[in-house]
Short mmCIF file of C-alpha atoms in Angstrom, two decimals:
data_model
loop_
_atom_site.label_atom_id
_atom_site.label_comp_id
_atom_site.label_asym_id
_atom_site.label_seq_id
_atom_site.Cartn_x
_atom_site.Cartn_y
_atom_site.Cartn_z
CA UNK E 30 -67.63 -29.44 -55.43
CA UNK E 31 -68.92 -31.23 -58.58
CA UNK E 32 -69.60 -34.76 -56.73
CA UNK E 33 -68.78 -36.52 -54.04
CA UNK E 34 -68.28 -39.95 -53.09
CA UNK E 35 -66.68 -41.86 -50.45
CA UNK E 36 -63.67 -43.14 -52.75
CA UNK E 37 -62.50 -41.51 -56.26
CA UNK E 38 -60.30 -44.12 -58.26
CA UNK E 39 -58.33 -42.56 -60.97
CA UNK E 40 -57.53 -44.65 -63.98
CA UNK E 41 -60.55 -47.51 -65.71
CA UNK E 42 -57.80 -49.84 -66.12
CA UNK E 43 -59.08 -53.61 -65.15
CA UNK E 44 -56.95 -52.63 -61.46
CA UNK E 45 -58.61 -49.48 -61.07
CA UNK E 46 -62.62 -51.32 -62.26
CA UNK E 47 -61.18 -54.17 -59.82
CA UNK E 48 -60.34 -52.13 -57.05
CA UNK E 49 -63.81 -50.28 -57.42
CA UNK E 50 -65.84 -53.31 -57.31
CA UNK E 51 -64.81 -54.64 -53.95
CA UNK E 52 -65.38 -51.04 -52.95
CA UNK E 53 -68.82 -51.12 -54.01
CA UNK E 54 -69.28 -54.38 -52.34
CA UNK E 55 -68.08 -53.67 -49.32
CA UNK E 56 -70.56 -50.64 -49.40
CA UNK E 57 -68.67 -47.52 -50.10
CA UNK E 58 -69.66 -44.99 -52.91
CA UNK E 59 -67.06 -44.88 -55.59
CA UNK E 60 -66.22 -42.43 -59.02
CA UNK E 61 -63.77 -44.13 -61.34
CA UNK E 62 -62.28 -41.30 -63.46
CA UNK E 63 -60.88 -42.33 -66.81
CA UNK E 64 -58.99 -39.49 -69.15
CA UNK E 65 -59.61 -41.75 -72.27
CA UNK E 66 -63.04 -41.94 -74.02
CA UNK E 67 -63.41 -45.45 -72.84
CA UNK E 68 -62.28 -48.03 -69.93
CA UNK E 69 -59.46 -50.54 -70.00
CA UNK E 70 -56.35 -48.66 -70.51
CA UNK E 71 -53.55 -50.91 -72.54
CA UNK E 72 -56.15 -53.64 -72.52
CA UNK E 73 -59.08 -51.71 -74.72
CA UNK E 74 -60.01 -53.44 -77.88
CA UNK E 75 -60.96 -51.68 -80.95
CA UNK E 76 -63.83 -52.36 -83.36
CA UNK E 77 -63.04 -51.35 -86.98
CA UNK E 78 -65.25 -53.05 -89.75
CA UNK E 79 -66.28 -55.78 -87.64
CA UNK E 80 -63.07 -56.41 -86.46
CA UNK E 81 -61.98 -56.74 -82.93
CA UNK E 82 -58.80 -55.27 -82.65
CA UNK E 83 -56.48 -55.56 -79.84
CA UNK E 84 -53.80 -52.39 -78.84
CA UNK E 85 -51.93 -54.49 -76.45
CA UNK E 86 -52.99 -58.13 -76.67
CA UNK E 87 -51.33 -60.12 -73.30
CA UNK E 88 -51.42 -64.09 -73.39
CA UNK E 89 -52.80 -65.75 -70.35
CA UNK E 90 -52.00 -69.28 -69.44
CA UNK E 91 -54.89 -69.55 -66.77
CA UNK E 92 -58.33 -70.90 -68.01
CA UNK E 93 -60.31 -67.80 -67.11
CA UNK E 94 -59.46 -64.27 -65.68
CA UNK E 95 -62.30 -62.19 -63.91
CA UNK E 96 -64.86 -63.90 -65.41
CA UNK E 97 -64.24 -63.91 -69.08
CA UNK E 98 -63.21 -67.08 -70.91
CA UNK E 99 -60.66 -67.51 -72.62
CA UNK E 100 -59.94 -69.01 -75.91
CA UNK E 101 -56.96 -71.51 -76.07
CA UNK E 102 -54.20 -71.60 -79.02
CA UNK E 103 -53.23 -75.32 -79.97
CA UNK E 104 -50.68 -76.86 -77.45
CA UNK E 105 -46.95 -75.28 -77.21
CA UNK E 106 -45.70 -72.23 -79.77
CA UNK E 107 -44.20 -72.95 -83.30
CA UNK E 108 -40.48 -71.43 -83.57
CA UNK E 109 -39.46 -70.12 -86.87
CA UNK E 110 -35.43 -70.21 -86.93
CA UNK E 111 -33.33 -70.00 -89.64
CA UNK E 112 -35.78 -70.40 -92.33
CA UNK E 113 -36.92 -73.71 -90.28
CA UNK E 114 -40.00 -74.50 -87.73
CA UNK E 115 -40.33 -76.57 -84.58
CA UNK E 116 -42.91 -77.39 -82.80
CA UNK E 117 -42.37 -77.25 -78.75
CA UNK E 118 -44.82 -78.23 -76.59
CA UNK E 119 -45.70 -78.08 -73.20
CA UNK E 120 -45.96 -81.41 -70.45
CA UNK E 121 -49.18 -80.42 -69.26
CA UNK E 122 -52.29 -79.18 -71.53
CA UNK E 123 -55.10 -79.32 -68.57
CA UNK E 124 -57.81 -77.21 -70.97
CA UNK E 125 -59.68 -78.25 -73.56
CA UNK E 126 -59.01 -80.96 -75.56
CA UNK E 127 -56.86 -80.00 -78.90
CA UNK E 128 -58.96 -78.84 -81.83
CA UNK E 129 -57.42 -78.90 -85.57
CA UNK E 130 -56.77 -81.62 -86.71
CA UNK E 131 -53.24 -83.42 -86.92
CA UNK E 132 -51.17 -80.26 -85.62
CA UNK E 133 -53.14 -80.26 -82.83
CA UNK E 134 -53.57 -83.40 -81.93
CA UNK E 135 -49.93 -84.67 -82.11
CA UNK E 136 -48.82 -81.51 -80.10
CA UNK E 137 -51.21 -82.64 -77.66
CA UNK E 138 -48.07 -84.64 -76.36
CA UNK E 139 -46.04 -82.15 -74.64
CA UNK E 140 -42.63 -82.55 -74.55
CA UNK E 141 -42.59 -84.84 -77.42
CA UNK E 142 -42.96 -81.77 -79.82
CA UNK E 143 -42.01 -82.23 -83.34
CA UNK E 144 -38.35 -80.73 -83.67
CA UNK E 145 -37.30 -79.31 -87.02
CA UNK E 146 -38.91 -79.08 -90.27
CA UNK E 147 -38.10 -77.96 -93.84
CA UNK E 148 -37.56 -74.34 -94.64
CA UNK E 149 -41.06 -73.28 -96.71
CA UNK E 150 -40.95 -71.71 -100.23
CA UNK E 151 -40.59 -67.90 -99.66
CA UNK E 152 -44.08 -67.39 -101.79
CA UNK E 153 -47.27 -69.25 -102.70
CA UNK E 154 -48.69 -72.53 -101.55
CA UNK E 155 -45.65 -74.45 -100.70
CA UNK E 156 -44.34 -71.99 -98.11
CA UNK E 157 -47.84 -72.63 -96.66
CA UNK E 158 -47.33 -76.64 -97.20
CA UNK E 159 -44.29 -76.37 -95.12
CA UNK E 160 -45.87 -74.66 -92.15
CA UNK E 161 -48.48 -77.21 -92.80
CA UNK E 162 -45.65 -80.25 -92.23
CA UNK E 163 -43.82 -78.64 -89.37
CA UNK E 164 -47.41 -78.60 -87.50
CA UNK E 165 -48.08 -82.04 -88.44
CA UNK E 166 -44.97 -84.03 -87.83
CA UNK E 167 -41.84 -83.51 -89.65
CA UNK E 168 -38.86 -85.34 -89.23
CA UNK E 169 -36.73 -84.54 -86.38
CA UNK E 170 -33.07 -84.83 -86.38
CA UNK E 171 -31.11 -85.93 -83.22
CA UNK E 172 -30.00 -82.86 -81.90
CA UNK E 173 -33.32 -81.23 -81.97
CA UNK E 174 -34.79 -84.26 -80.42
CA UNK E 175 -32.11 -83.72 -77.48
CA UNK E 176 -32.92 -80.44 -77.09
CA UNK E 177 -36.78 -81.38 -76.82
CA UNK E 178 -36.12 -83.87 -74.21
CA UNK E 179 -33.95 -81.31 -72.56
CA UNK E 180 -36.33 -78.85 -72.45
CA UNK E 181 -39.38 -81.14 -71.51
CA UNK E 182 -37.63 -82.60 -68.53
CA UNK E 183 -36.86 -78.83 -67.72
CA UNK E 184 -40.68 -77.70 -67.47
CA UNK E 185 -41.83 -80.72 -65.88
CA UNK E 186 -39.55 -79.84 -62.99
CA UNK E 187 -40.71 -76.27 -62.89
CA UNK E 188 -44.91 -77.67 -63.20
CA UNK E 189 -44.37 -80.09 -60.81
CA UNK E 190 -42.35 -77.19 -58.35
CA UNK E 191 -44.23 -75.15 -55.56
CA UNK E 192 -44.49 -71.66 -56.40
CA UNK E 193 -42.62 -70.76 -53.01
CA UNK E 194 -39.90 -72.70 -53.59
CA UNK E 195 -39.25 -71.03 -57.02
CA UNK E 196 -39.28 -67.40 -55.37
CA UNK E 197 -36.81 -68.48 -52.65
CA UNK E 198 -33.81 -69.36 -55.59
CA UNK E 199 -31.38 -67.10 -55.99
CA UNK E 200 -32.20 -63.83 -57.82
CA UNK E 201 -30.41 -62.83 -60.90
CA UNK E 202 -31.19 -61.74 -64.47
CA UNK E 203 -33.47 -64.54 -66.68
CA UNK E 204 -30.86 -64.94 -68.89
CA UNK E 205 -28.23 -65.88 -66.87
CA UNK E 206 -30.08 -68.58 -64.95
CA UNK E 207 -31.56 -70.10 -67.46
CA UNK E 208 -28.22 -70.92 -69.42
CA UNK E 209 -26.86 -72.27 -66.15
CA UNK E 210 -29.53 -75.05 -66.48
CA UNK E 211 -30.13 -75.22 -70.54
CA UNK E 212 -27.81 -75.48 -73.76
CA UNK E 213 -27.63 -71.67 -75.16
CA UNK E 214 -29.29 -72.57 -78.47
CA UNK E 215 -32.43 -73.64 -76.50
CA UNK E 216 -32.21 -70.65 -74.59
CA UNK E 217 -31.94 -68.50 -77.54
CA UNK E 218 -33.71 -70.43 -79.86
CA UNK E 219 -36.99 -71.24 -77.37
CA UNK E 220 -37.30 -69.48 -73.98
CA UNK E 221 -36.07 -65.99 -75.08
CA UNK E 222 -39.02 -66.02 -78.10
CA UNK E 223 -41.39 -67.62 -75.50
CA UNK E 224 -40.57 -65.64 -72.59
CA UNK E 225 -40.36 -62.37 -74.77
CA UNK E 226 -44.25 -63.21 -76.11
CA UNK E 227 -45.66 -63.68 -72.40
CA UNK E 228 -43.46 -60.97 -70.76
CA UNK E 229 -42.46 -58.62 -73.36
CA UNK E 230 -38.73 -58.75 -72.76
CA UNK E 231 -36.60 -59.80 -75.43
CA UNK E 232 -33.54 -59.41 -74.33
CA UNK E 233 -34.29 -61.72 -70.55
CA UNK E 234 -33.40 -58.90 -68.09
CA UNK E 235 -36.72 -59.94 -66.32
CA UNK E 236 -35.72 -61.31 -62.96
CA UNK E 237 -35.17 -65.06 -63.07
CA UNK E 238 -37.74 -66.00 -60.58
CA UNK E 239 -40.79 -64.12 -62.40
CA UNK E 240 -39.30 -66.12 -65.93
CA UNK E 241 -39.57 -69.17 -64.14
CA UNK E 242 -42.80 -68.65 -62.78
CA UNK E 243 -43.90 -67.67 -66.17
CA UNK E 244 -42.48 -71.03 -67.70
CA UNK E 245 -44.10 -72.61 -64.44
CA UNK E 246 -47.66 -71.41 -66.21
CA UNK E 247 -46.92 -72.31 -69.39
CA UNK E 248 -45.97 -75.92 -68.66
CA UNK E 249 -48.71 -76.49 -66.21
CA UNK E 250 -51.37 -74.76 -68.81
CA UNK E 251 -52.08 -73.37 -72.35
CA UNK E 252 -51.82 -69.99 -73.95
CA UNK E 253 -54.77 -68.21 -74.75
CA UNK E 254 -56.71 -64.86 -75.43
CA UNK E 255 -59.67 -63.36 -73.70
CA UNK E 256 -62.55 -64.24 -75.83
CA UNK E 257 -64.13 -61.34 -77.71
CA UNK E 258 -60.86 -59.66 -77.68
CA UNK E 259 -58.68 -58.31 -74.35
CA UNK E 260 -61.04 -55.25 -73.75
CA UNK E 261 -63.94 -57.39 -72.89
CA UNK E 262 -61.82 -58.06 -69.59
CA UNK E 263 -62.05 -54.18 -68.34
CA UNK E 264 -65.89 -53.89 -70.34
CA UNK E 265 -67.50 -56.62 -68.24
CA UNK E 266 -65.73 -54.94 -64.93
CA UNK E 267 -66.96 -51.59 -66.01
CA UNK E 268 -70.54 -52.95 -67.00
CA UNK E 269 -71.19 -54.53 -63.78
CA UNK E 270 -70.50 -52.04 -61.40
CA UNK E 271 -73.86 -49.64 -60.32
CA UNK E 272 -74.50 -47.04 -62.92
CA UNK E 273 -72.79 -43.33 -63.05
CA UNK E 274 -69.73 -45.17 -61.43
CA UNK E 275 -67.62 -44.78 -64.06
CA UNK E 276 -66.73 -41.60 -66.10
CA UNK E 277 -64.92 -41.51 -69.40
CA UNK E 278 -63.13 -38.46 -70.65
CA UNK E 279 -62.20 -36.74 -67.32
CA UNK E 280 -58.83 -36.05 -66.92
CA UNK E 281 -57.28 -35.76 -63.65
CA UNK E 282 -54.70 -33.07 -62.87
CA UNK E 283 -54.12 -32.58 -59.06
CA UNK E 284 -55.37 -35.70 -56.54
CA UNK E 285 -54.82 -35.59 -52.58
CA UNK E 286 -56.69 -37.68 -49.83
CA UNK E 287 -60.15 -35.78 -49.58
CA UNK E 288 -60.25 -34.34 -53.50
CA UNK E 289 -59.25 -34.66 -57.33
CA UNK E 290 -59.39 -31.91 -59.39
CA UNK E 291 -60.14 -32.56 -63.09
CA UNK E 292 -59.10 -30.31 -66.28
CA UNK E 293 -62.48 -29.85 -67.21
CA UNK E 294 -64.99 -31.28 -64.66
CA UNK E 295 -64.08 -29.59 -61.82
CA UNK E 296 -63.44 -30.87 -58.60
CA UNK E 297 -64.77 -34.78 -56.74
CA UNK E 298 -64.52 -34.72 -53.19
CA UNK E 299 -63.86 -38.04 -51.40
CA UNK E 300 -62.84 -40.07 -48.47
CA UNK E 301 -59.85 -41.44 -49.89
CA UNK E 302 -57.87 -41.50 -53.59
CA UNK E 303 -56.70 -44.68 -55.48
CA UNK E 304 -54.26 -44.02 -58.76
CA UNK E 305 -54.72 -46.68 -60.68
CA UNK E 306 -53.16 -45.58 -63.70
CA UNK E 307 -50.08 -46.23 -65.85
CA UNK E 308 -46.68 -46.26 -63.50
CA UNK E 309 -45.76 -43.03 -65.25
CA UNK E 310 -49.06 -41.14 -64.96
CA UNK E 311 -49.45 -42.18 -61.27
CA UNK E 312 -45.88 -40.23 -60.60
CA UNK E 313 -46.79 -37.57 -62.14
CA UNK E 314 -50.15 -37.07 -60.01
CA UNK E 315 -47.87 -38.03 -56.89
CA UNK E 316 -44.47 -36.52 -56.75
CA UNK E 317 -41.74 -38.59 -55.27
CA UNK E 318 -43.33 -41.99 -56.90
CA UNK E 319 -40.96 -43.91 -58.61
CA UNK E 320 -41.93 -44.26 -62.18
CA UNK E 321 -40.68 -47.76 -63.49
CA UNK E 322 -39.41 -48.87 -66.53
CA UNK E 323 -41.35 -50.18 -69.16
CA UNK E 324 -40.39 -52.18 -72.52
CA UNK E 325 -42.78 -50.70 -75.83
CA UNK E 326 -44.40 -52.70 -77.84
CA UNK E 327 -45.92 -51.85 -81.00
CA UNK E 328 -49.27 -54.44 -82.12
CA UNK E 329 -50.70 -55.05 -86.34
CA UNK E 330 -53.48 -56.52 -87.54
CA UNK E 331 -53.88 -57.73 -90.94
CA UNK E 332 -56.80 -59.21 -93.25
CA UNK E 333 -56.09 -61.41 -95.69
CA UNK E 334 -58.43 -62.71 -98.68
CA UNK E 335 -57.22 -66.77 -97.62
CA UNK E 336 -55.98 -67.95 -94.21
CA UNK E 337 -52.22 -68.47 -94.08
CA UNK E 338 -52.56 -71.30 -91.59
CA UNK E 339 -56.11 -73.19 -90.59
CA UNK E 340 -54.12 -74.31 -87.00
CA UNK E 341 -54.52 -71.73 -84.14
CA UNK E 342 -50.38 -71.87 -82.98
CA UNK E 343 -48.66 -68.87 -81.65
CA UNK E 344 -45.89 -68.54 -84.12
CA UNK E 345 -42.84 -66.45 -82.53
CA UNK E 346 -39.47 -65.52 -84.21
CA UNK E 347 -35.87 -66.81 -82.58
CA UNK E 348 -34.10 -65.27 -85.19
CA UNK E 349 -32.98 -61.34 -84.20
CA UNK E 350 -33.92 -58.28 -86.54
CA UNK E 351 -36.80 -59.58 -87.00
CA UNK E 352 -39.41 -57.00 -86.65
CA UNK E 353 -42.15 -59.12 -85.87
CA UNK E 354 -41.48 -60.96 -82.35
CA UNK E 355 -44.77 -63.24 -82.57
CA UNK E 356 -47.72 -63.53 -84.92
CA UNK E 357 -51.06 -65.40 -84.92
CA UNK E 358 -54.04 -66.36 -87.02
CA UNK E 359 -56.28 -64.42 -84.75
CA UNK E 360 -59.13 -65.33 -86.01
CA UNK E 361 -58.66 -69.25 -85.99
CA UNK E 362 -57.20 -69.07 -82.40
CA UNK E 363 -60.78 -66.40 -81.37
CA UNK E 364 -63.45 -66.43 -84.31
CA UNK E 365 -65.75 -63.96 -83.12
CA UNK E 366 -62.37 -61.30 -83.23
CA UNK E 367 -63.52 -60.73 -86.93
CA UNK E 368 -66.08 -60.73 -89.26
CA UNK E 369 -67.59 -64.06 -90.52
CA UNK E 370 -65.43 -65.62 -93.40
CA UNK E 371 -62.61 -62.64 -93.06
CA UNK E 372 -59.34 -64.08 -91.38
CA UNK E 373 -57.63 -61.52 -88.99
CA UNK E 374 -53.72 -61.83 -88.37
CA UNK E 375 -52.18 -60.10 -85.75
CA UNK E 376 -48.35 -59.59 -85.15
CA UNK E 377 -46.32 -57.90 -81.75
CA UNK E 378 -43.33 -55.96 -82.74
CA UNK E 379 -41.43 -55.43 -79.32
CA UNK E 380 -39.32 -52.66 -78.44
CA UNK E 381 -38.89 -49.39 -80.56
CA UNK E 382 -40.60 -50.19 -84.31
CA UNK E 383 -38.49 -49.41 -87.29
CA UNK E 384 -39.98 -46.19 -89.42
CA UNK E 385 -41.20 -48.40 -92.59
CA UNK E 386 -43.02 -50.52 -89.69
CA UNK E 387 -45.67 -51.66 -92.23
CA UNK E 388 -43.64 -52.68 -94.98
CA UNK E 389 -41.07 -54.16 -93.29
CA UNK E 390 -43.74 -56.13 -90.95
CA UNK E 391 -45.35 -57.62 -94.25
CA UNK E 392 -42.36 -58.44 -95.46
CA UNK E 393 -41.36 -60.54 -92.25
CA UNK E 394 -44.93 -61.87 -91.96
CA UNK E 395 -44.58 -63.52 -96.29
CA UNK E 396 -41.63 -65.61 -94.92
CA UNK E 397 -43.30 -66.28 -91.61
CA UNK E 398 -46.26 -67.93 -93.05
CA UNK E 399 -44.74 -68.79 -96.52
CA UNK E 400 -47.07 -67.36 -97.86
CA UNK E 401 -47.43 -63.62 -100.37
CA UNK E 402 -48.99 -60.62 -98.53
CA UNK E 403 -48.43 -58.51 -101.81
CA UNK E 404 -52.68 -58.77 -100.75
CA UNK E 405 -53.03 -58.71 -97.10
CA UNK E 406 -54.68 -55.36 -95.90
CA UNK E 407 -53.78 -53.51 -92.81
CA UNK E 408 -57.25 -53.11 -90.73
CA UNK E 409 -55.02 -51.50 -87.38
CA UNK E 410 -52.29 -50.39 -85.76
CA UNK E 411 -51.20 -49.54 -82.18
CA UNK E 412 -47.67 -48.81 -80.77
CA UNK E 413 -47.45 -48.75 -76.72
CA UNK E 414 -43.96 -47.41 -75.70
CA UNK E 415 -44.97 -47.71 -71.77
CA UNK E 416 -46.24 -51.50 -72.90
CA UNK E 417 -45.11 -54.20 -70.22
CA UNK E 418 -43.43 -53.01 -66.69
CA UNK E 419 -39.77 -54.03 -66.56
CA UNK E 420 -39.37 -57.09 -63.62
CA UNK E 421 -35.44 -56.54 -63.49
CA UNK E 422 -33.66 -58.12 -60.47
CA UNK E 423 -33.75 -57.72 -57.09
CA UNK E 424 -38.04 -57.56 -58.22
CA UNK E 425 -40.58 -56.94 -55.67
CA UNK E 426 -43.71 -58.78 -57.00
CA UNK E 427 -45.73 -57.13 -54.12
CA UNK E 428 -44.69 -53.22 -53.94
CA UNK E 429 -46.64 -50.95 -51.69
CA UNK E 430 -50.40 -50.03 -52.76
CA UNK E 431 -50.40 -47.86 -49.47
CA UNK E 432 -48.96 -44.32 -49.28
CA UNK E 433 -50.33 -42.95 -46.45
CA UNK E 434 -54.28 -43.92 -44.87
CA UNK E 435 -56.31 -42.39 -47.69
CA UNK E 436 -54.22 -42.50 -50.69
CA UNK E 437 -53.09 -45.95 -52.29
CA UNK E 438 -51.59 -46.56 -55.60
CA UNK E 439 -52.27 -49.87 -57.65
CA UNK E 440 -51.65 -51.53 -61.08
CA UNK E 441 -49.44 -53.70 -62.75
CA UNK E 442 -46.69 -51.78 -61.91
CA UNK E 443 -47.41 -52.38 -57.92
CA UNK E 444 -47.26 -56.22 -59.13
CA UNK E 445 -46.20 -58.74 -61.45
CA UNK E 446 -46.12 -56.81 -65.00
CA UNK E 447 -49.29 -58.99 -65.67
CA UNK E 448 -53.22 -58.15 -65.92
CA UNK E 449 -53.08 -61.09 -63.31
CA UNK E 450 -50.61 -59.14 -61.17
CA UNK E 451 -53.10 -56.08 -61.65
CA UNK E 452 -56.11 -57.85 -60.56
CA UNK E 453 -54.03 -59.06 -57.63
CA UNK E 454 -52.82 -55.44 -56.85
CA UNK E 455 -56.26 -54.25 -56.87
CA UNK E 456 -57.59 -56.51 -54.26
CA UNK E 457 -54.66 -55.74 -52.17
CA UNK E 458 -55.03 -52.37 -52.92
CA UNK E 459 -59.26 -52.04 -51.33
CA UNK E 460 -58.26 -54.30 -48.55
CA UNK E 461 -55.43 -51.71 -47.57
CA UNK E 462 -58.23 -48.83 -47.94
CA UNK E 463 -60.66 -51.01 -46.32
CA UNK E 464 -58.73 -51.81 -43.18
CA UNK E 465 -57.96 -47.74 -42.59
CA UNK E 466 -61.59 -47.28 -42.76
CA UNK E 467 -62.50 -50.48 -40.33
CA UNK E 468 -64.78 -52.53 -42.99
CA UNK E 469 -64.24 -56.48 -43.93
CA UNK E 470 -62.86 -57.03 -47.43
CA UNK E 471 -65.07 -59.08 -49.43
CA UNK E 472 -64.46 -62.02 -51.98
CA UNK E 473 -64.19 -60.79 -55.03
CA UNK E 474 -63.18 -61.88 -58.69
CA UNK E 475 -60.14 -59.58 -58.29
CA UNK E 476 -59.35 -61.40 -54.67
CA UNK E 477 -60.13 -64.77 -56.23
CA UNK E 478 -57.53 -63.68 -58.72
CA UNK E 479 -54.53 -62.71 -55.83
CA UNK E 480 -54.95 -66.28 -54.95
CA UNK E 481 -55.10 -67.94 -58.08
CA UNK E 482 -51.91 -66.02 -58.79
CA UNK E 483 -50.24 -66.68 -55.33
CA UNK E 484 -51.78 -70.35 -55.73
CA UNK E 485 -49.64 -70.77 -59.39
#
C-alpha cells in the first residue's frame, strides 16, 4: 500500500473538498484524489496574463457560498430581442445597494423594469449609446409595460411562496408550466434566456419545480459571481483543509470500500470510498451507476482596448441561433477578474458550439453591445460538453449518496444541478458515512449550505 487513511475521496470538486472537510472535522483521516493538475473540477479558474478566467462560470443568487463573497451584477438581466433591449428586473434586490449610476439605480425598482428600447447602430458609438438608453430608461410601449407587470406580479408570488409548497405542484416540463401561467412571448422572450443562463437549459426541459425554485432565487435576490473568479470557491476549500490532504494529478482507475488503485500512484487503502466526481466518471469507477444527462456549454473571454458597457448587467439573448446565450462585462460586474485598466468580456455559448465558434461569437457579441470587435482579443476559451446535469421531470433533487456502508457517491449530479446542490450533497454525503461509522456530523459550511438551500 502507498498510504492509508481512514476515508479516500475521489474527485477535488467543491463536493468532494466539502465532503472532506466535515470528515476532517469530525476527526477522520482523509486523501482527496484529483486526476487534474489542480482542484475544482468545472469550477477551476484560469490565470492567463493577469486574467482570471472562468471554464464554467455558474451565477449564484445567494449573497455568499462557502465562505467566498460574491460580487453582485446590477438588478434584473438586460434582454436583447429583435435588435431591441429591455430591462427586467426583479421585486426584491436584498444585497447591496445598486452601484452605476442611472442603470442601476432605476433598475433598483424591480418589477418596474424599463420595457423596450431602440435597436443600437450595428457599429461604433451609437450602438453603445443605445445600450446606454435601454439601461437608463427608454420609453416603454404598452404591451411591454403589460408584460412587465405580468411578469412582476408573477415573481412576487413565487418570492413571497414557501419553498415546500413549490415542490408539492404538479411535476411537468418548465416549459409547459410556465406558459400555463404567462403570455408565450414572455416565456420565450424572458424566462427561457433567464432560466437557460442560471440552469443551462435552453430549450426548458428542466422540471418545472426546480425552474420555479430558480425564479424563486432570482426574485427574492441578485445574480452574482464568486469574487476572484469561480475557482476561488474549490481553492479556499482545498487551502483550508490540513496539509498532504489533497493530491493533484492522481488518477483513479479501480475504487472499492477498503482501496483505490491509481494509474500511477499505486494503491490508498481506506475505511470507506466517496466518488465525488463528474456523473459520468463516477459510473465508470462504479458499474451499474446511472450516468445522467448533461447539457454542454462552451465559455469565451474577450479583451477589449474600451469597455463596451460601464454598467455590470447580465446581457442574455431571446432571439434563437444566436451563438452566444449570455454575455457580461466581467470585469465591471468583478474587477479584480482582470488586470488593472484591461476590460474582460465573457460570453456562454450553450449546447454544441458551431465550428467557426470564434468568429461567429464576435460577430454576435458587435451587435450585442453595438459596438465593433474588428479589435477585441480572445484571452480564453473552454467548451464543457458534460456542463450542467439535466433536471428533467419526474427530478429527484435528493438522489442517493449511499451505495452500500463504505462507499457513497456525491456531486451535483446526486442534487440540484447547482454548486449549491453540490455543497448540499456533500454534507449529506459525510453524514451518511458518518452515521455507518457511529460519529456526530458536525456544522459545517457545506451543512450550513444544505440548509440555506432547503431554507430557499
Amino acid at each position: 500500500m502507498l498510504d492509508n487513511a481512514d476515508v479516500v475521496v475521489v474527485g477535488a470538486g467543491i463536493a468532494g473538498l466539502a465532503t472532506a472537510h466535515q470528515l476532517t472535522a469530525a476527526g477522520l483521516s482523509v486523501r482527496v484524489l484529483e486526476a487534474a493538475p489542480q482542484v475544482g473540477g468545472r469550477m477551476t479558474t484560469d490565470t492567463v496574463d493577469g486574467f482570471r478566467l472562468d471554464r464554467l462560470g455558474p451565477l449564484f443568487t445567494v449573497p455568499e457560498v462557502a465562505g467566498v463573497a460574491l460580487r453582485p451584477f446590477a438588478p434584473g438581466i438586460l434582454v436583447h430581442s429583435d435588435g431591441r433591449y429591455g430591462r427586467w428586473g426583479a421585486p426584491h434586490t436584498p444585497w447591496a445597494a445598486p452601484r452605476g449610476g442611472a442603470g442601476a439605480a432605476r433598475g433598483a425598482g424591480g418589477v418596474r423594469g424599463t420595457g423596450w428600447g431602440s435597436p443600437p447602430a450595428p457599429r461604433g458609438t451609437g450602438g453603445a449609446r443605445g445600450v446606454a438608453r435601454a439601461l437608463a430608461g427608454a420609453p416603454r410601449n404598452p404591451a411591454a409595460s403589460l408584460d412587465q407587470a405580468r411578469l412582476g406580479a408573477s415573481l412576487v408570488r413565487l418570492a413571497t411562496t414557501p419553498a415546500p409548497r413549490l415542490l408539492a405542484r404538479t411535476e411537468r416540463a418548465a416549459r409547459e408550466a410556465l406558459s400555463a401561467r404567462l403570455p408565450a412571448r414572455t416565456v420565450q422572450g424572458v424566462l427561457r434566456p433567464l432560466l437557460a443562463a442560471l440552469l443551462g437549459d435552453p430549450d426548458l426541459t428542466t422540471s418545472s419545480r426546480r425552474a420555479d425554485l430558480a425564479l424563486r432565487s432570482f426574485a427574492r435576490g441578485r445574480l452574482g459571481v464568486p469574487e476572484g473568479g469561480a475557482g476561488m470557491l474549490p481553492e479556499r476549500l482545498a487551502a483550508a483543509l490540513p496539509p498532504g490532504t489533497v493530491r493533484t494529478g492522481v488518477r483513479v482507475t479501480e475504487a472499492s470500500i477498503s482501496r483505490v488503485t491509481t494509474a500511477e500512484h499505486g494503491v490508498f487503502g481506506c475505511r470507506s470510498v466517496v466518488l465525488a466526481t463528474g456523473g459520468r466518471t463516477a459510473a465508470e469507477l462504479l458499474p451499474g451507476l446511472r450516468v445522467p444527462d448533461y447539457h454542454a456549454a462552451t465559455v469565451l473571454h474577450h479583451t477589449a482596448p474600451a469597455p463596451p458597457a460601464a454598467d455590470p448587467v447580465l446581457l442574455v439573448e431571446s432571439d434563437p441561433g444566436g451563438p452566444v446565450a449570455h454575455t457580461a462585462v466581467m470585469s465591471a460586474v468583478d474587477p479584480s477578474r482582470a488586470p488593472a485598466g484591461r476590460t474582460l468580456i465573457t460570453s456562454t455559448i450553450l449546447g454544441t458550439p458551431p465550428d467557426d465558434t470564434e468568429r461567429r461569437v464576435r460577430k454576435h457579441l458587435a451587435t450585442l453591445y453595438g459596438v465593433s470587435t474588428d479589435e477585441w482579443e480572445l484571452v480564453g476559451l473552454h467548451h464543457t460538453p458534460h456542463a450542467f446535469p439535466a433536471m428533467r421531470p419526474p427530478f429527484d433533487p435528493e438522489r442517493p449518496v449511499r451505495v452500500l456502508s463504505g462507499l457513497y457517491v456525491c456531486g451535483d449530479h446526486r442534487a440540484t444541478g447547482t454548486p449549491v446542490g453540490a455543497l448540499s450533497s456533500a454534507s449529506r454525503t459525510a453524514a451518511a458515512l458518518l452515521a455507518d461509522l457511529g460519529l456526530p456530523a458536525p456544522e459545517t459550511a457545506a451543512a450550513t449550505a444544505e440548509k440555506a438551500e432547503k431554507a430557499a
